[in-house]
Backbone as JSON Lines, residues from 0, in Angstrom:
{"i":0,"aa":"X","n":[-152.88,17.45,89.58],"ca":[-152.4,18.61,88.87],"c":[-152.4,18.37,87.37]}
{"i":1,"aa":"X","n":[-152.03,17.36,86.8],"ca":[-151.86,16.88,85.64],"c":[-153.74,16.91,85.15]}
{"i":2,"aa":"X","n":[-154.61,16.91,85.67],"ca":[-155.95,17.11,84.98],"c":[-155.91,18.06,85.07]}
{"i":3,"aa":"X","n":[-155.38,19.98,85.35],"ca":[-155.37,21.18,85.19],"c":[-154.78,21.57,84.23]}
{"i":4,"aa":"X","n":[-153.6,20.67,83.79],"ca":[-152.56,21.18,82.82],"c":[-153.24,20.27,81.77]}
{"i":5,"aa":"X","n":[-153.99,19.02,81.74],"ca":[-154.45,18.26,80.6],"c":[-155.29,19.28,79.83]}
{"i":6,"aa":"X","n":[-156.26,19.74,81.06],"ca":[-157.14,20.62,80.11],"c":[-156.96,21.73,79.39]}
{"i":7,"aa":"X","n":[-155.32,22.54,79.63],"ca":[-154.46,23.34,79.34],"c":[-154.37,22.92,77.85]}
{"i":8,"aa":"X","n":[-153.58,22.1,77.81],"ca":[-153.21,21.52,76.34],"c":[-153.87,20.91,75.45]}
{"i":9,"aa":"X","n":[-155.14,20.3,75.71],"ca":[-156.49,20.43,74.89],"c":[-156.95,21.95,74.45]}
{"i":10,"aa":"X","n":[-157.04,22.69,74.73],"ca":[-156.98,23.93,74.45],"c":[-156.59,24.88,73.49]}
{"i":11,"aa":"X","n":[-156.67,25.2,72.59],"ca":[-156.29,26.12,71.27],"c":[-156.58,27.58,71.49]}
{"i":12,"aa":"X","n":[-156.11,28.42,72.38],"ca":[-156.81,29.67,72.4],"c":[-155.69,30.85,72.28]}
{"i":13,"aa":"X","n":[-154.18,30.04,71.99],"ca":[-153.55,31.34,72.25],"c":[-153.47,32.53,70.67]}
{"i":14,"aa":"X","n":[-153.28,33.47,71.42],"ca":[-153.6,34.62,69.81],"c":[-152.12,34.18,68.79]}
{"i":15,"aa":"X","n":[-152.4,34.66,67.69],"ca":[-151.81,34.96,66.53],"c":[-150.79,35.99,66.79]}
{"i":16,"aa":"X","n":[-149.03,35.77,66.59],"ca":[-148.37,36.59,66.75],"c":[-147.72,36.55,65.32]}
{"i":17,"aa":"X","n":[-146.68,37.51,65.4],"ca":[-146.05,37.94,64.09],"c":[-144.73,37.06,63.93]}
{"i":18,"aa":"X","n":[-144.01,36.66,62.69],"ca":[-143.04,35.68,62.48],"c":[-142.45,36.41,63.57]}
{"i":19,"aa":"X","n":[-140.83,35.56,63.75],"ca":[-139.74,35.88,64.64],"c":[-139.13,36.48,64.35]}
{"i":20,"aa":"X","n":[-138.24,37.34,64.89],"ca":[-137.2,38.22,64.44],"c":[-136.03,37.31,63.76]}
{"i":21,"aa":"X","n":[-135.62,38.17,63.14],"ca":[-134.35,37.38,62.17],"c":[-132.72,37.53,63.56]}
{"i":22,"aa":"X","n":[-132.97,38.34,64.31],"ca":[-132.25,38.29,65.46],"c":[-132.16,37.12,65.64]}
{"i":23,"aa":"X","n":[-132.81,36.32,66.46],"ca":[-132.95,35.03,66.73],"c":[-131.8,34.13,66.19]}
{"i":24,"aa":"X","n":[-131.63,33.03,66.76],"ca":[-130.51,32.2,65.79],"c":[-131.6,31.28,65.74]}
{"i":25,"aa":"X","n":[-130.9,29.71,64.99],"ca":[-132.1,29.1,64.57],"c":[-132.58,28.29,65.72]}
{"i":26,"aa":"X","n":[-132.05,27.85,66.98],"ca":[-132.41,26.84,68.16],"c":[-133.87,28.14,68.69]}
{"i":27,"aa":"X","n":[-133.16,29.78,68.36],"ca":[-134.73,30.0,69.19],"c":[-135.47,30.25,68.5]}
{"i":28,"aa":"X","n":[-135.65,30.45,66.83],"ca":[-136.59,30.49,66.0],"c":[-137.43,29.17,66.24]}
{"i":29,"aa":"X","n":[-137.17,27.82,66.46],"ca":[-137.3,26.84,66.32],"c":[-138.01,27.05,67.92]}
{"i":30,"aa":"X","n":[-137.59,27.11,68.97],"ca":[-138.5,27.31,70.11],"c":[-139.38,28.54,70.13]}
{"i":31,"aa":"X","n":[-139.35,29.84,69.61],"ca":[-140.31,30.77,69.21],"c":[-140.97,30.07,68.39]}
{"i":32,"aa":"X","n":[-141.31,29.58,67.35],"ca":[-142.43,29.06,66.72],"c":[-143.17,27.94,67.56]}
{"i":33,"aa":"X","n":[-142.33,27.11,68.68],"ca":[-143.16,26.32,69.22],"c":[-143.9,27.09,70.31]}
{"i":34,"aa":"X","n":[-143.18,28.33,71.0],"ca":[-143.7,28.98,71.93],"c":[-145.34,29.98,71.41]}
{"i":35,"aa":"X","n":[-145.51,29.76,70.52],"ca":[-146.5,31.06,69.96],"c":[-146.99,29.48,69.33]}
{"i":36,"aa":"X","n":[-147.51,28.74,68.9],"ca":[-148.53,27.9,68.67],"c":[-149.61,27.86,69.11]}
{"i":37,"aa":"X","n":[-150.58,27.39,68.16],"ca":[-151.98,27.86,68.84],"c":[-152.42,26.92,70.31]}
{"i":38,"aa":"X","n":[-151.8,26.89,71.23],"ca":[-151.9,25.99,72.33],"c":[-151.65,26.85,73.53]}
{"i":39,"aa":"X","n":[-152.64,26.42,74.67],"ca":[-152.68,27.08,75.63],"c":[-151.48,26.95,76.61]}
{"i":40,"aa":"X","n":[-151.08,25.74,76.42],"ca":[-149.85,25.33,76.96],"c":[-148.82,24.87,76.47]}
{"i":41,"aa":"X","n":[-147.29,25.44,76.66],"ca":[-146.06,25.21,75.59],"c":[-145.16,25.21,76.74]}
{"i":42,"aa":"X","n":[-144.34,23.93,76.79],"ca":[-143.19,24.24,77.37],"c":[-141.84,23.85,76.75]}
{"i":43,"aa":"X","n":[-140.74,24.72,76.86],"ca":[-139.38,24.57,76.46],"c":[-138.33,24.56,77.27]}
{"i":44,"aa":"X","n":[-138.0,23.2,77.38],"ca":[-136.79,23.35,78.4],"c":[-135.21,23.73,78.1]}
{"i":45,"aa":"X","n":[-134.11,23.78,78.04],"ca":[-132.54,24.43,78.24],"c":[-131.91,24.33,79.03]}
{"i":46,"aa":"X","n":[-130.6,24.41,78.29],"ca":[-129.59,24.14,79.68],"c":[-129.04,26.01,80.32]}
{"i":47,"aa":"X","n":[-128.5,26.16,80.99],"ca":[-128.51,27.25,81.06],"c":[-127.3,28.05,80.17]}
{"i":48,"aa":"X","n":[-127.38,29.3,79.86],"ca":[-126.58,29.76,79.06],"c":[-127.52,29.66,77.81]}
{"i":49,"aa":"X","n":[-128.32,29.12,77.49],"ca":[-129.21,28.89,75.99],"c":[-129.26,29.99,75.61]}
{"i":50,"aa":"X","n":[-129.24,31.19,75.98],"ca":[-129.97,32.18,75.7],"c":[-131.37,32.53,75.9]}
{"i":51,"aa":"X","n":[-132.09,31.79,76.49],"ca":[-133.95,31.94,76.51],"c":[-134.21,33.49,77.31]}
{"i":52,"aa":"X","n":[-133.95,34.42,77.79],"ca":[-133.87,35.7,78.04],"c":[-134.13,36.61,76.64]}
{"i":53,"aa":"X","n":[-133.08,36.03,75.39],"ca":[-133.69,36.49,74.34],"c":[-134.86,36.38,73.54]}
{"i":54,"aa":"X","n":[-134.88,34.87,73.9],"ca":[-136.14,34.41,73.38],"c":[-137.36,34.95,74.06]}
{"i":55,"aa":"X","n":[-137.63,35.17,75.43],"ca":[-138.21,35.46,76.06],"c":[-138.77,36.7,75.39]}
{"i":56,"aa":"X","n":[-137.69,37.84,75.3],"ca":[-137.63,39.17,75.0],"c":[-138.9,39.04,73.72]}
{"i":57,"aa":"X","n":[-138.49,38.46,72.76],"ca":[-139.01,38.49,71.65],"c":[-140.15,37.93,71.58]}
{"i":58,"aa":"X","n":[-140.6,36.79,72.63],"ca":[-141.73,36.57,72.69],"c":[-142.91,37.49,73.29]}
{"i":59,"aa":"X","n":[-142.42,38.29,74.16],"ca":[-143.17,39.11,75.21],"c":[-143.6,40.12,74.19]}
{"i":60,"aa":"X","n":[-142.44,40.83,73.45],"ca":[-142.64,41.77,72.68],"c":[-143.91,41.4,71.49]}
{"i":61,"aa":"X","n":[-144.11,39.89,71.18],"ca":[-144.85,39.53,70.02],"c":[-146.47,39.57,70.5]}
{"i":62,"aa":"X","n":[-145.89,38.79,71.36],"ca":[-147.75,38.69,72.53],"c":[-147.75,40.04,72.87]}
{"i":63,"aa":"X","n":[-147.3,41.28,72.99],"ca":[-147.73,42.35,73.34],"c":[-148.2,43.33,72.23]}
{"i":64,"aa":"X","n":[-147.42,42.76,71.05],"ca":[-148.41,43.54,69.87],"c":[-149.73,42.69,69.02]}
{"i":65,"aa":"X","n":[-149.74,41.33,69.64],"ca":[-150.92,41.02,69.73],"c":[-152.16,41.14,70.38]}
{"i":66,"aa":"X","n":[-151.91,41.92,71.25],"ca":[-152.75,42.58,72.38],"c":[-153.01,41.77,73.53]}
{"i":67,"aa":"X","n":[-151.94,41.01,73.86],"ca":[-151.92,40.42,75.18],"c":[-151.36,41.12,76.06]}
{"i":68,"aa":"X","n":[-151.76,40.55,77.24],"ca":[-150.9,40.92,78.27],"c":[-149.92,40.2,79.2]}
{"i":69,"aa":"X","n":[-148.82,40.31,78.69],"ca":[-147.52,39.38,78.86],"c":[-147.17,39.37,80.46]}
{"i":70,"aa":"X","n":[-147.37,38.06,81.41],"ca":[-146.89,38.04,82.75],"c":[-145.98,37.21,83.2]}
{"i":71,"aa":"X","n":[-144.83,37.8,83.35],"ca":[-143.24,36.91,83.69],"c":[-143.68,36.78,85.12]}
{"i":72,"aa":"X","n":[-143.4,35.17,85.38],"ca":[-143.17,34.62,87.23],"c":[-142.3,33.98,87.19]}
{"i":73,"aa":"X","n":[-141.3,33.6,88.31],"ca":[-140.81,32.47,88.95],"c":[-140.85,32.68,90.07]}
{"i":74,"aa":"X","n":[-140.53,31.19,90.84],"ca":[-140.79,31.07,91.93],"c":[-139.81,31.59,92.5]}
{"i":75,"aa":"X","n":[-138.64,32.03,92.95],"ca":[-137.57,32.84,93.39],"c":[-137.66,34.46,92.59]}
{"i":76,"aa":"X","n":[-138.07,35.08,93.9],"ca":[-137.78,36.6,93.41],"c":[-136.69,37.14,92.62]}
{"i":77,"aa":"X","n":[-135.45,36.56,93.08],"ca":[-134.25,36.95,92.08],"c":[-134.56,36.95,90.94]}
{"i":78,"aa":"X","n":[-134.83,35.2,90.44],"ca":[-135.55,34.75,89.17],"c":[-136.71,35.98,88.26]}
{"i":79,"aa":"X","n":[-137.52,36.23,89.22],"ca":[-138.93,36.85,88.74],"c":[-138.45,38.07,88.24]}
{"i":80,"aa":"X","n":[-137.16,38.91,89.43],"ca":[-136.49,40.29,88.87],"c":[-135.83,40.33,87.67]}
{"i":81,"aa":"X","n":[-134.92,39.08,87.71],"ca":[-134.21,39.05,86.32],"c":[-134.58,38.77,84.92]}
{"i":82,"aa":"X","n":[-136.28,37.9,85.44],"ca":[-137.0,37.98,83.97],"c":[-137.7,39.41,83.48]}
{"i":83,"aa":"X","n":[-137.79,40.07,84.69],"ca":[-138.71,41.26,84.06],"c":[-137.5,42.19,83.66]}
{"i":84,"aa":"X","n":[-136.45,42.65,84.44],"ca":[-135.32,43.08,83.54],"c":[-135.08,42.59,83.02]}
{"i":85,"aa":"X","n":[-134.59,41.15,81.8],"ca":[-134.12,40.51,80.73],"c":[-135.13,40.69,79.67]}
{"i":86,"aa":"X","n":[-136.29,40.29,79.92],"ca":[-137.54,40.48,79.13],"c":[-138.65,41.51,78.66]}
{"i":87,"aa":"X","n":[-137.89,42.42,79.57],"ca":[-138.85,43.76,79.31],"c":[-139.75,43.43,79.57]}
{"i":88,"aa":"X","n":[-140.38,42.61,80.75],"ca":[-142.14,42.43,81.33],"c":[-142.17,42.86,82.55]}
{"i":89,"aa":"X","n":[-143.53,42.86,83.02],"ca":[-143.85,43.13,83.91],"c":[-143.94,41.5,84.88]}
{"i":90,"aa":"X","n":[-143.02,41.53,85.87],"ca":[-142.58,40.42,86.5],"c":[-143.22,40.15,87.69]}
{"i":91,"aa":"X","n":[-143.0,39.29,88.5],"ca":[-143.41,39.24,89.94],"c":[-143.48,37.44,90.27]}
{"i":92,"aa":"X","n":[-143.11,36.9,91.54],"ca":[-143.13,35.45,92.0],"c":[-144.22,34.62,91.72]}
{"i":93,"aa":"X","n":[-144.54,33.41,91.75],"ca":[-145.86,33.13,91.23],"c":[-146.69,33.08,92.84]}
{"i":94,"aa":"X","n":[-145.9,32.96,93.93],"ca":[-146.49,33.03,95.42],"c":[-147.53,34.31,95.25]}
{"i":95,"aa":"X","n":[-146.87,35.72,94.51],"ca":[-147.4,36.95,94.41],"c":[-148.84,37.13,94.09]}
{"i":96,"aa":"X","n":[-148.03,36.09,92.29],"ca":[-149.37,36.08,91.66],"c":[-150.59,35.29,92.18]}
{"i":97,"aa":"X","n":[-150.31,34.73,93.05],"ca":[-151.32,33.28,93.22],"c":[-152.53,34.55,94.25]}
{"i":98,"aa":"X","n":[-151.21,35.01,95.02],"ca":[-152.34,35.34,96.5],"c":[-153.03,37.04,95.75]}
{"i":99,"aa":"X","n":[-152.35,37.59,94.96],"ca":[-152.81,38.36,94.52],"c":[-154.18,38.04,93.49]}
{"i":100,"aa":"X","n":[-154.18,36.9,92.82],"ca":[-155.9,36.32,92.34],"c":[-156.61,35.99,93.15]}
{"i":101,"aa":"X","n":[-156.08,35.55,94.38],"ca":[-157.05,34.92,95.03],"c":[-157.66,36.05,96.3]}
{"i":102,"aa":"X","n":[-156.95,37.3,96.59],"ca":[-157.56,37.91,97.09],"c":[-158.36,39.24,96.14]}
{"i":103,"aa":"X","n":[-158.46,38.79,95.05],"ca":[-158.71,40.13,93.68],"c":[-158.67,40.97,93.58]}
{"i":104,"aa":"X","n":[-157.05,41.01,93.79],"ca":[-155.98,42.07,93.15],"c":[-155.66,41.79,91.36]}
{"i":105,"aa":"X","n":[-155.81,40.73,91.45],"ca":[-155.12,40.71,90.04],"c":[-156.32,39.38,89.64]}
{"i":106,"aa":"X","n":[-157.15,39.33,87.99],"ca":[-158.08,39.04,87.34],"c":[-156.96,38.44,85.95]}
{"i":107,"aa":"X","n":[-156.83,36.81,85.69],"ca":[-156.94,36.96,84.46],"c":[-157.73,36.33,83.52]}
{"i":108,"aa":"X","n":[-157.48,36.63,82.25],"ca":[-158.28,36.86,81.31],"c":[-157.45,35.46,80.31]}
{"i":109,"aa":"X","n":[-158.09,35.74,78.87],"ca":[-157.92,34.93,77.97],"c":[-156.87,35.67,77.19]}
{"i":110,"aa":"X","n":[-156.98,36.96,77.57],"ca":[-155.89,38.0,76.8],"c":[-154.22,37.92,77.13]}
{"i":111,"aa":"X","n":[-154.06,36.97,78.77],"ca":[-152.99,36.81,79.02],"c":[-152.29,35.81,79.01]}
{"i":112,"aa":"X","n":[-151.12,36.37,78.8],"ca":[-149.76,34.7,78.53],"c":[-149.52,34.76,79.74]}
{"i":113,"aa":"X","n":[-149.16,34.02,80.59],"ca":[-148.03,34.09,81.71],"c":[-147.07,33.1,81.22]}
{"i":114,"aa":"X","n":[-145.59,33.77,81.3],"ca":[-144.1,33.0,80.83],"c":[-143.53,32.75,82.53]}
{"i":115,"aa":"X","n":[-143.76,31.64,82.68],"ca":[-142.84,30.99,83.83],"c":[-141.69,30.58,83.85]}
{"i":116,"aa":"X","n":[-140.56,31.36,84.15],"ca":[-139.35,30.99,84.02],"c":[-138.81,30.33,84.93]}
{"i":117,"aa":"X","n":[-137.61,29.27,85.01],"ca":[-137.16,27.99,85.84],"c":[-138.15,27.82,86.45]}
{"i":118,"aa":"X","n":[-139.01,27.15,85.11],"ca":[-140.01,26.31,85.89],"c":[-139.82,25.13,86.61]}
{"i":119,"aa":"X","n":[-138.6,24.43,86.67],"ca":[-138.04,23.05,87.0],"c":[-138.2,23.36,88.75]}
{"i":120,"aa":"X","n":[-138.32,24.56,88.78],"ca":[-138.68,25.02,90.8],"c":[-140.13,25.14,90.97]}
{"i":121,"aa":"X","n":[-140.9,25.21,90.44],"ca":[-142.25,24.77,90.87],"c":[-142.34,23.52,91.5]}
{"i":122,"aa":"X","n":[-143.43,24.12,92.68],"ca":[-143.74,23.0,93.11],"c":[-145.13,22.76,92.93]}
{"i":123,"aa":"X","n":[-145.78,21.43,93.41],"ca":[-146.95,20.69,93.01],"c":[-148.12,21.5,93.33]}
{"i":124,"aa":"X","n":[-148.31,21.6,94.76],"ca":[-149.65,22.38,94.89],"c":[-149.65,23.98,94.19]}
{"i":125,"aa":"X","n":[-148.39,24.95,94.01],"ca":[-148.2,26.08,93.25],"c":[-148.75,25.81,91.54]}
{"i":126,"aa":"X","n":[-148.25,24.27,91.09],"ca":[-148.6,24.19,89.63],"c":[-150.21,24.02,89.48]}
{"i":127,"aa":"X","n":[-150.72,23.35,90.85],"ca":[-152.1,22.84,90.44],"c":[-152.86,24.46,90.68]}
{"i":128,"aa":"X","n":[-152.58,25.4,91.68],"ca":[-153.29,26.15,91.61],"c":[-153.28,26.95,90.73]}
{"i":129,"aa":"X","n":[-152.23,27.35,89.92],"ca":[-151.41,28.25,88.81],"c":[-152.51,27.44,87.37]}
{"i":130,"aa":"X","n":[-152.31,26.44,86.95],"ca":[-153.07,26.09,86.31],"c":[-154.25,25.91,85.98]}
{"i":131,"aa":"X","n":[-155.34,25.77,87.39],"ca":[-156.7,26.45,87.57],"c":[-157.32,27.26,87.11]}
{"i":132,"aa":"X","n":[-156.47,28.76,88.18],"ca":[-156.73,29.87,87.6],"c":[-156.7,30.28,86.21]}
{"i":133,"aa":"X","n":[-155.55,29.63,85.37],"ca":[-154.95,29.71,84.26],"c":[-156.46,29.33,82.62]}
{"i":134,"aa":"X","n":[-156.46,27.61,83.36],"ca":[-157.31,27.56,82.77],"c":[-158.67,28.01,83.22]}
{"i":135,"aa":"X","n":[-159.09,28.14,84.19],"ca":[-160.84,29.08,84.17],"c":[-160.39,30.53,83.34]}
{"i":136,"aa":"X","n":[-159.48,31.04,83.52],"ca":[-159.81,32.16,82.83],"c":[-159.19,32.57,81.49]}
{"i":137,"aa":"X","n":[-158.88,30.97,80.66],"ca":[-158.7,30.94,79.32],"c":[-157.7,31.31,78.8]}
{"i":138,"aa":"X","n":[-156.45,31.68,79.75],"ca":[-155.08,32.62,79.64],"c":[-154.6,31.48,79.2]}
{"i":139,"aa":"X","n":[-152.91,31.87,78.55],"ca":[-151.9,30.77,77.91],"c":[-150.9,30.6,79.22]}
{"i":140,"aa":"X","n":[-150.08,29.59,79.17],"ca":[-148.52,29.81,79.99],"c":[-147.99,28.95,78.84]}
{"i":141,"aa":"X","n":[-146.88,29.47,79.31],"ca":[-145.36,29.02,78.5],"c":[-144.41,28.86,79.87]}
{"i":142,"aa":"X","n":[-143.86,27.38,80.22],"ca":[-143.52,27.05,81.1],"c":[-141.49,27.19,79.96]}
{"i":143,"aa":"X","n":[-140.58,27.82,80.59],"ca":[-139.52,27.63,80.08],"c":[-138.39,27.07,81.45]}
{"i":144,"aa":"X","n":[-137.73,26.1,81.82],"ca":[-136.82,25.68,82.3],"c":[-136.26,24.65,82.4]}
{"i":145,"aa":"X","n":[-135.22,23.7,82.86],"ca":[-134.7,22.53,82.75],"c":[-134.92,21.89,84.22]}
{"i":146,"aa":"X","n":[-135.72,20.65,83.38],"ca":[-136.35,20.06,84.79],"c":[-134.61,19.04,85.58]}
{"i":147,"aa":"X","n":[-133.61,18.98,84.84],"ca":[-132.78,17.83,85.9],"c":[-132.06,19.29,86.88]}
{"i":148,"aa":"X","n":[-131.78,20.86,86.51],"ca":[-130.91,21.57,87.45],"c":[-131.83,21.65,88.84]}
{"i":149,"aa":"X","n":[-132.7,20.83,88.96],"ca":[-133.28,20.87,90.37],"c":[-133.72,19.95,91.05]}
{"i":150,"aa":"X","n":[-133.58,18.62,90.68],"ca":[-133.56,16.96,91.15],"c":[-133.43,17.22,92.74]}
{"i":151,"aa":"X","n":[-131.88,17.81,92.5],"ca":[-131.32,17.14,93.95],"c":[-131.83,18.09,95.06]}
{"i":152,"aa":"X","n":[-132.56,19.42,94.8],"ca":[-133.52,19.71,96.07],"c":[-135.05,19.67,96.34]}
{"i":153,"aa":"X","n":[-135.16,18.7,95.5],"ca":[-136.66,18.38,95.21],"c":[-137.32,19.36,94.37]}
{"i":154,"aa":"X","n":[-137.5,19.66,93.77],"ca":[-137.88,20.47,92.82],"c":[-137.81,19.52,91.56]}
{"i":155,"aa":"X","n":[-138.9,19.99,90.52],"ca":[-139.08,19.56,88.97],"c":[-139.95,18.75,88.5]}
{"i":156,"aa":"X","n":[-140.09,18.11,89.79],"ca":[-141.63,17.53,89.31],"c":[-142.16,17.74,88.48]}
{"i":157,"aa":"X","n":[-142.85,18.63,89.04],"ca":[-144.25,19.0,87.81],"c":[-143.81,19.55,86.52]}
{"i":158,"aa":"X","n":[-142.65,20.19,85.86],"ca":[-141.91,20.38,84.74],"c":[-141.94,18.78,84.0]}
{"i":159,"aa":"X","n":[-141.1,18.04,85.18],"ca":[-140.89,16.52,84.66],"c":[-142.26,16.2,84.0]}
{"i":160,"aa":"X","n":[-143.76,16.21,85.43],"ca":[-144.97,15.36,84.52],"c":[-145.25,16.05,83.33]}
{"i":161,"aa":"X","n":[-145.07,17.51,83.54],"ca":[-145.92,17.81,82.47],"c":[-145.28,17.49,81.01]}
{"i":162,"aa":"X","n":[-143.78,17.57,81.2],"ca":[-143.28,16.86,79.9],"c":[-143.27,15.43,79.7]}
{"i":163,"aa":"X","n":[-143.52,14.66,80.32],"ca":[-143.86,13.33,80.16],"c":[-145.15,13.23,79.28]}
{"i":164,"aa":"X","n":[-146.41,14.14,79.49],"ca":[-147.4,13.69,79.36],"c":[-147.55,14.79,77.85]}
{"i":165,"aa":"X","n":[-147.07,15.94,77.81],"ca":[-147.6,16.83,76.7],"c":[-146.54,16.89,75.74]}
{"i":166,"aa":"X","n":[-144.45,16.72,76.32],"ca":[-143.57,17.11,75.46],"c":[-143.21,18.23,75.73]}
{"i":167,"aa":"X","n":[-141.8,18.74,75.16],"ca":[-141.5,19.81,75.11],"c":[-140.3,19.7,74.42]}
{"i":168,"aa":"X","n":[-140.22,21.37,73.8],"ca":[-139.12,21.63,73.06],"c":[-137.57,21.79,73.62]}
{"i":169,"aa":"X","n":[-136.86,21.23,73.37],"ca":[-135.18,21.55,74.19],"c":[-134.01,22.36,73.41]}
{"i":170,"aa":"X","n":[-133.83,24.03,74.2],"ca":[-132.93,24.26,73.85],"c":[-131.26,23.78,74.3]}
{"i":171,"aa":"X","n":[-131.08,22.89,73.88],"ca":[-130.15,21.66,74.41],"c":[-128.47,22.74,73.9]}
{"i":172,"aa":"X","n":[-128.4,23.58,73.07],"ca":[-127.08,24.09,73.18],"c":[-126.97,25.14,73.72]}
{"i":173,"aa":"X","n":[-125.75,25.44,74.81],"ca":[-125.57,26.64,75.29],"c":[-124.94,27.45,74.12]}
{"i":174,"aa":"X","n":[-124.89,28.96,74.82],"ca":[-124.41,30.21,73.91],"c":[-123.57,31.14,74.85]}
{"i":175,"aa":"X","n":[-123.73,30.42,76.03],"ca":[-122.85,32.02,77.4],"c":[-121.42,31.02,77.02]}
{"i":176,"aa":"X","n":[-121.13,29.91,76.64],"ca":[-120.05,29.34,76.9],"c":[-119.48,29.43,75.57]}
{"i":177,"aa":"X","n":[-118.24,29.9,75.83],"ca":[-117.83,30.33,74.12],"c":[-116.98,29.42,73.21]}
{"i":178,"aa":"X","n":[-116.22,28.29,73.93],"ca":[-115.56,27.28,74.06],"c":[-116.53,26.0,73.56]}
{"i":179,"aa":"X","n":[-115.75,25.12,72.77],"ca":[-116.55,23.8,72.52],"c":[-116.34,22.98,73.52]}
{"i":180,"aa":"X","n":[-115.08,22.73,74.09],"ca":[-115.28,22.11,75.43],"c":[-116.28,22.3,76.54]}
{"i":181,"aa":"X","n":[-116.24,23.74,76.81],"ca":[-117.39,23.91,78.03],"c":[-118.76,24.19,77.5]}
{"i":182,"aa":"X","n":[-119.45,24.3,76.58],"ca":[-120.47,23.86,75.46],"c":[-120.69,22.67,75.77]}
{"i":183,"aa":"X","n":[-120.15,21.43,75.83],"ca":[-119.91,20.3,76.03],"c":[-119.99,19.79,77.47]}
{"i":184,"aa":"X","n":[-119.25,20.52,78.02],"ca":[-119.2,20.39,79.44],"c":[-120.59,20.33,80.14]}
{"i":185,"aa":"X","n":[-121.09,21.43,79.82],"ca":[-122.74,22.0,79.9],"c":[-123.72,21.55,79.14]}
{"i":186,"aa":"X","n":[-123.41,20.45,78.8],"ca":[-124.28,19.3,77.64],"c":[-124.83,18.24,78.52]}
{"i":187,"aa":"X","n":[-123.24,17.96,79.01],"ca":[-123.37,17.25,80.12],"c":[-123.48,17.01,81.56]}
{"i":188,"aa":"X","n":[-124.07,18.23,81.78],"ca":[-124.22,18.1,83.26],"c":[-125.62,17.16,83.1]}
């Protein structure tokens, strides 16, 4: 899998978007600028509560006036619903997306991002085929989730290699927790 995603991140093809909104605070200006880099592949991990729903928002919205076509997945439908309501995209599981390319329902292109949210639930053969498709047809992903909230049911792998081998940005402070203790608390899980 890791030679699908290598050839991912060798790659320079994603479009030119517009600065960030001044909305933003500075942890997601700082992951919006890494998320929109000219690289086919970007991932940012967080603890939960980060806020990345906003970030999301603002990214989808940027790649969409760049003339992409912005595709929210995760692997849990809940997940996939709550990104396309949080993000204003057009959402769906990546199980969806997979069988929907492969029976050609759905074609992509170089024009599209796909934003994978809790990516730390992917699993191996889902990443190697997701990345295939991804790269033959020149599209970006932006992998966003925290690879340790899924250790203990096997899950994260492939979040884990791929940040081992390429990096990624960490939105490491929460924002749902309003308290410095539980800020803290949620530092440390």
């Amino acid at each position: 899998m890791l030679t699908s995603a290598q050839g991912l991140a060798e790659q320079t093809r994603a479009p030119r978007v517009r600065a960030c909104s001044s909305s933003l605070d500075q942890q997601q200006r700082a992951a919006y600028e890494y998320l929109t880099m000219d690289k086919q592949l970007a991932i940012v991990t967080g603890t939960a509560g980060s806020a990345k729903y906003r970030l999301l928002r603002a990214l989808a919205t940027a790649f969409g006036e760049a003339g992409c076509r912005v595709i929210g997945i995760a692997v849990a439908a809940a997940f996939a619903r709550n990104l396309g309501e949080e993000a204003d995209i057009a959402s769906c599981t990546v199980a969806k997306l997979l069988h929907d390319i492969d029976v050609g329902r759905e074609t992509l292109t170089s024009r599209d991002v796909i934003l994978i949210d809790d990516a730390g639930t992917l699993r191996t053969s889902q990443g190697r085929q997701l990345f295939e498709c991804v790269l033959n047809a020149g599209a970006s992903v932006r992998l966003i989730g925290g690879e340790a909230q899924h250790e203990l049911i096997g899950h994260g792998a492939v979040l884990r290699g791929l940040i081992e081998v390429h990096g990624a940005l960490d939105m490491a402070s929460t924002k749902r927790a309003k308290d410095a203790y539980l800020r803290q608390a949620a530092a440390d899980l």
